[in-house]
mmCIF file of C-alpha atoms in Angstrom:
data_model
loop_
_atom_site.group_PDB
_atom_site.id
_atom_site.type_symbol
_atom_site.label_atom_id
_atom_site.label_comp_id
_atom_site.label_asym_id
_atom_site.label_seq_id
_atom_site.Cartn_x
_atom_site.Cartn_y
_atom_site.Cartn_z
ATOM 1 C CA UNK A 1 91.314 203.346 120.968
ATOM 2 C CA UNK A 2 92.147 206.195 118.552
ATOM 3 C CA UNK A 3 89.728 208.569 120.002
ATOM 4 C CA UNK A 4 91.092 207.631 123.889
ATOM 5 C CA UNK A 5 94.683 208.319 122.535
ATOM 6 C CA UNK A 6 93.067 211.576 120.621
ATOM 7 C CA UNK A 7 91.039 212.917 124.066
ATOM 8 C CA UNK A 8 94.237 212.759 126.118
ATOM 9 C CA UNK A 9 96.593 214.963 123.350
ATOM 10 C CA UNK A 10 93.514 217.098 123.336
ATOM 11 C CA UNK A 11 93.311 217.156 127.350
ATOM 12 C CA UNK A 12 97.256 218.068 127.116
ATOM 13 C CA UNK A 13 96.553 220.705 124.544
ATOM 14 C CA UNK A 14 93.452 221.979 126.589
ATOM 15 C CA UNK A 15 95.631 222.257 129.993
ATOM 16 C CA UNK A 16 98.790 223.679 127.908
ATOM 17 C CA UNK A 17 96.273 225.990 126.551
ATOM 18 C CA UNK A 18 95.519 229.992 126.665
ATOM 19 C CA UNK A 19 92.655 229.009 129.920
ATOM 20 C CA UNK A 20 94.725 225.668 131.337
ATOM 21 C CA UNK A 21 96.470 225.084 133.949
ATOM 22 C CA UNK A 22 99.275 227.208 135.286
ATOM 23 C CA UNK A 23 101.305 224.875 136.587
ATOM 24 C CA UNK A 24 100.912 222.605 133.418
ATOM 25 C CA UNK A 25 101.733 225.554 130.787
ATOM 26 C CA UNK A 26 104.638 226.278 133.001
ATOM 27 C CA UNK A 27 106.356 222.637 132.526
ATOM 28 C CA UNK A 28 109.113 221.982 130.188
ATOM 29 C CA UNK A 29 110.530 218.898 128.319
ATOM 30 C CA UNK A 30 113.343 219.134 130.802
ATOM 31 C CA UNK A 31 111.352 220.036 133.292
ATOM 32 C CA UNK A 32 109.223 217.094 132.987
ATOM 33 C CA UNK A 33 112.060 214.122 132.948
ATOM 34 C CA UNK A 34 112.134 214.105 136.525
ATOM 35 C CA UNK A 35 108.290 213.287 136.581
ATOM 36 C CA UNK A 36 108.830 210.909 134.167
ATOM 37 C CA UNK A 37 111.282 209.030 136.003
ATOM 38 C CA UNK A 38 109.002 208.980 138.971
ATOM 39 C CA UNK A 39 106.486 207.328 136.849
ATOM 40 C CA UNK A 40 108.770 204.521 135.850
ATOM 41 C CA UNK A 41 110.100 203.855 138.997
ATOM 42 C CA UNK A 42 106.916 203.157 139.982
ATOM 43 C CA UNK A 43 106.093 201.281 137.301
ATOM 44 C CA UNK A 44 108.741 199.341 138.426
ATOM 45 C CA UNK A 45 107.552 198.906 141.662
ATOM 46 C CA UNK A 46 104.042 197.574 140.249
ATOM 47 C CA UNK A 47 105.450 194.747 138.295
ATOM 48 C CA UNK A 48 107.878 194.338 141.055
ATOM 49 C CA UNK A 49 104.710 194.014 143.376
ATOM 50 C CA UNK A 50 102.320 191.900 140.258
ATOM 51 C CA UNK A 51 99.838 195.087 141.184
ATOM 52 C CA UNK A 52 98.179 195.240 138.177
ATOM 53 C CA UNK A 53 95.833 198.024 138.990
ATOM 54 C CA UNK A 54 98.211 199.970 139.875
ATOM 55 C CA UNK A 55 100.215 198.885 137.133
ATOM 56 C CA UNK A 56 97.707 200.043 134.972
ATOM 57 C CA UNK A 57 97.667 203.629 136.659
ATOM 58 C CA UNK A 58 101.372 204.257 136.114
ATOM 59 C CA UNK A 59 101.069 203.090 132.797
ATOM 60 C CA UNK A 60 98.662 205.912 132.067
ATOM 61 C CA UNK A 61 100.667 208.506 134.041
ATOM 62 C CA UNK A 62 104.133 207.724 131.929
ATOM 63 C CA UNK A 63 101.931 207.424 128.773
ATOM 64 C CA UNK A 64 100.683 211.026 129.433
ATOM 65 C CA UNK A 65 103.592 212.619 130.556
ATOM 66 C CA UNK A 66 104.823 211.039 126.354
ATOM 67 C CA UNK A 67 101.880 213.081 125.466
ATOM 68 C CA UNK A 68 102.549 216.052 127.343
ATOM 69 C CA UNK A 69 106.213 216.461 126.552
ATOM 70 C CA UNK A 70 105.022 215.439 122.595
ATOM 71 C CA UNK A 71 102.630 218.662 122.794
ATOM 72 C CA UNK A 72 105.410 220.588 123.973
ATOM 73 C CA UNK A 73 107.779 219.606 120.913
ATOM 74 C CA UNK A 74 104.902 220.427 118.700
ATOM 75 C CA UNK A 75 104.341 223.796 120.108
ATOM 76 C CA UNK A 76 108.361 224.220 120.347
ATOM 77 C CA UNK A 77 108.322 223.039 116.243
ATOM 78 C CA UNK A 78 111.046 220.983 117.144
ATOM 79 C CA UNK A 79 108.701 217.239 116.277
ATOM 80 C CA UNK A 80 105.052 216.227 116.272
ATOM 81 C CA UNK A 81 103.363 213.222 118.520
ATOM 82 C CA UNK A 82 102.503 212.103 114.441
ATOM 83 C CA UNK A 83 106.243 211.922 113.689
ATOM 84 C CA UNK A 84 106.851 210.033 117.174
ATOM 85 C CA UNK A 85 104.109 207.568 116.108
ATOM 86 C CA UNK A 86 105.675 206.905 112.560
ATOM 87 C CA UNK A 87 108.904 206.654 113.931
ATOM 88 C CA UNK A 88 108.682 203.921 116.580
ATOM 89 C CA UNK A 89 106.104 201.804 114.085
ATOM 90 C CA UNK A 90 108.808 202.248 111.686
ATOM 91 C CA UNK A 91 111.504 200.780 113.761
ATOM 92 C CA UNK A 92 108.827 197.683 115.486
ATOM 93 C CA UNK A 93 108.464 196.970 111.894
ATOM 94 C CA UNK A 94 111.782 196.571 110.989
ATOM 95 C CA UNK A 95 112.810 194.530 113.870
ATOM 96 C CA UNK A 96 110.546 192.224 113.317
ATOM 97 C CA UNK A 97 110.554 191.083 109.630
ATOM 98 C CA UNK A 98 109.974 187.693 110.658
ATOM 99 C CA UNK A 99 106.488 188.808 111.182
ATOM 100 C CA UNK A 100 105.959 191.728 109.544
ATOM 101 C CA UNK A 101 108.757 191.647 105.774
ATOM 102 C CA UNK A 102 111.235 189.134 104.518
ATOM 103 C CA UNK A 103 111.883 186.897 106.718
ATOM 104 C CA UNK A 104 108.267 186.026 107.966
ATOM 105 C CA UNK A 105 107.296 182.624 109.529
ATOM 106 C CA UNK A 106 110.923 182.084 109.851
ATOM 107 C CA UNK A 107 111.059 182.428 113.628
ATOM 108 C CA UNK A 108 109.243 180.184 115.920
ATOM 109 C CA UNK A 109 110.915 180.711 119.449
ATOM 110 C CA UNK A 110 111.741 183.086 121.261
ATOM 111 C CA UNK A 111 115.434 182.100 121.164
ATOM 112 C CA UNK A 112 114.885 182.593 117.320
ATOM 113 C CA UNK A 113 113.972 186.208 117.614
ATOM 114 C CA UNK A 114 116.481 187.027 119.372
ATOM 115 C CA UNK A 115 118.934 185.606 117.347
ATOM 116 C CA UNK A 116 117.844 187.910 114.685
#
């Protein structure tokens, strides 16, 4: 899974790159937010349907336009797609110490997580 994640932040380099795509090397973060809230509406609109396939599809579309506007922090030296990684297993980890720190195999419901 590593080297899928790896081959798609090196696809967004490649097309962000000195012989990618125009159009791609042209977007900005900003630029990109509208895209990005296509994707989830129609994420949205796969659950909404139980299309899994397509489900699946959008999935990969939001999770590239992540990538994509990750790249373009990097090359703006404002964050790295390693700093977004750390940060959001940082905070999964903390919300959850009943699995993962002090408090594990407290929790047995759901009702109990939330509660926490």
């Amino acid at each position: 899974m590593l080297q899928s994640f790896q081959k798609l932040v090196d696809i967004a380099r490649t097309l962000r790159g000195p012989d990618g795509c125009p159009w791609d090397k042209s977007r900005t973060i900003l630029s990109l937010q509208k895209d990005f809230m296509e994707e989830a509406e129609e994420v949205r609109q796969a659950l909404e349907k139980k299309d899994y396939a397509n489900l699946r599809e959008e999935l990969g579309d939001i999770l590239f336009n992540i990538v994509l506007m990750g790249v373009i922090a990097e090359e703006e030296k404002r964050f790295t797609l390693k700093e977004i990684l750390q940060d959001v297993e940082e905070k999964i980890v903390s919300r959850h110490t009943w699995v993962f720190g002090k408090d594990k195999g407290k929790v047995k419901t759901a009702e109990e997580a939330l509660a926490q």
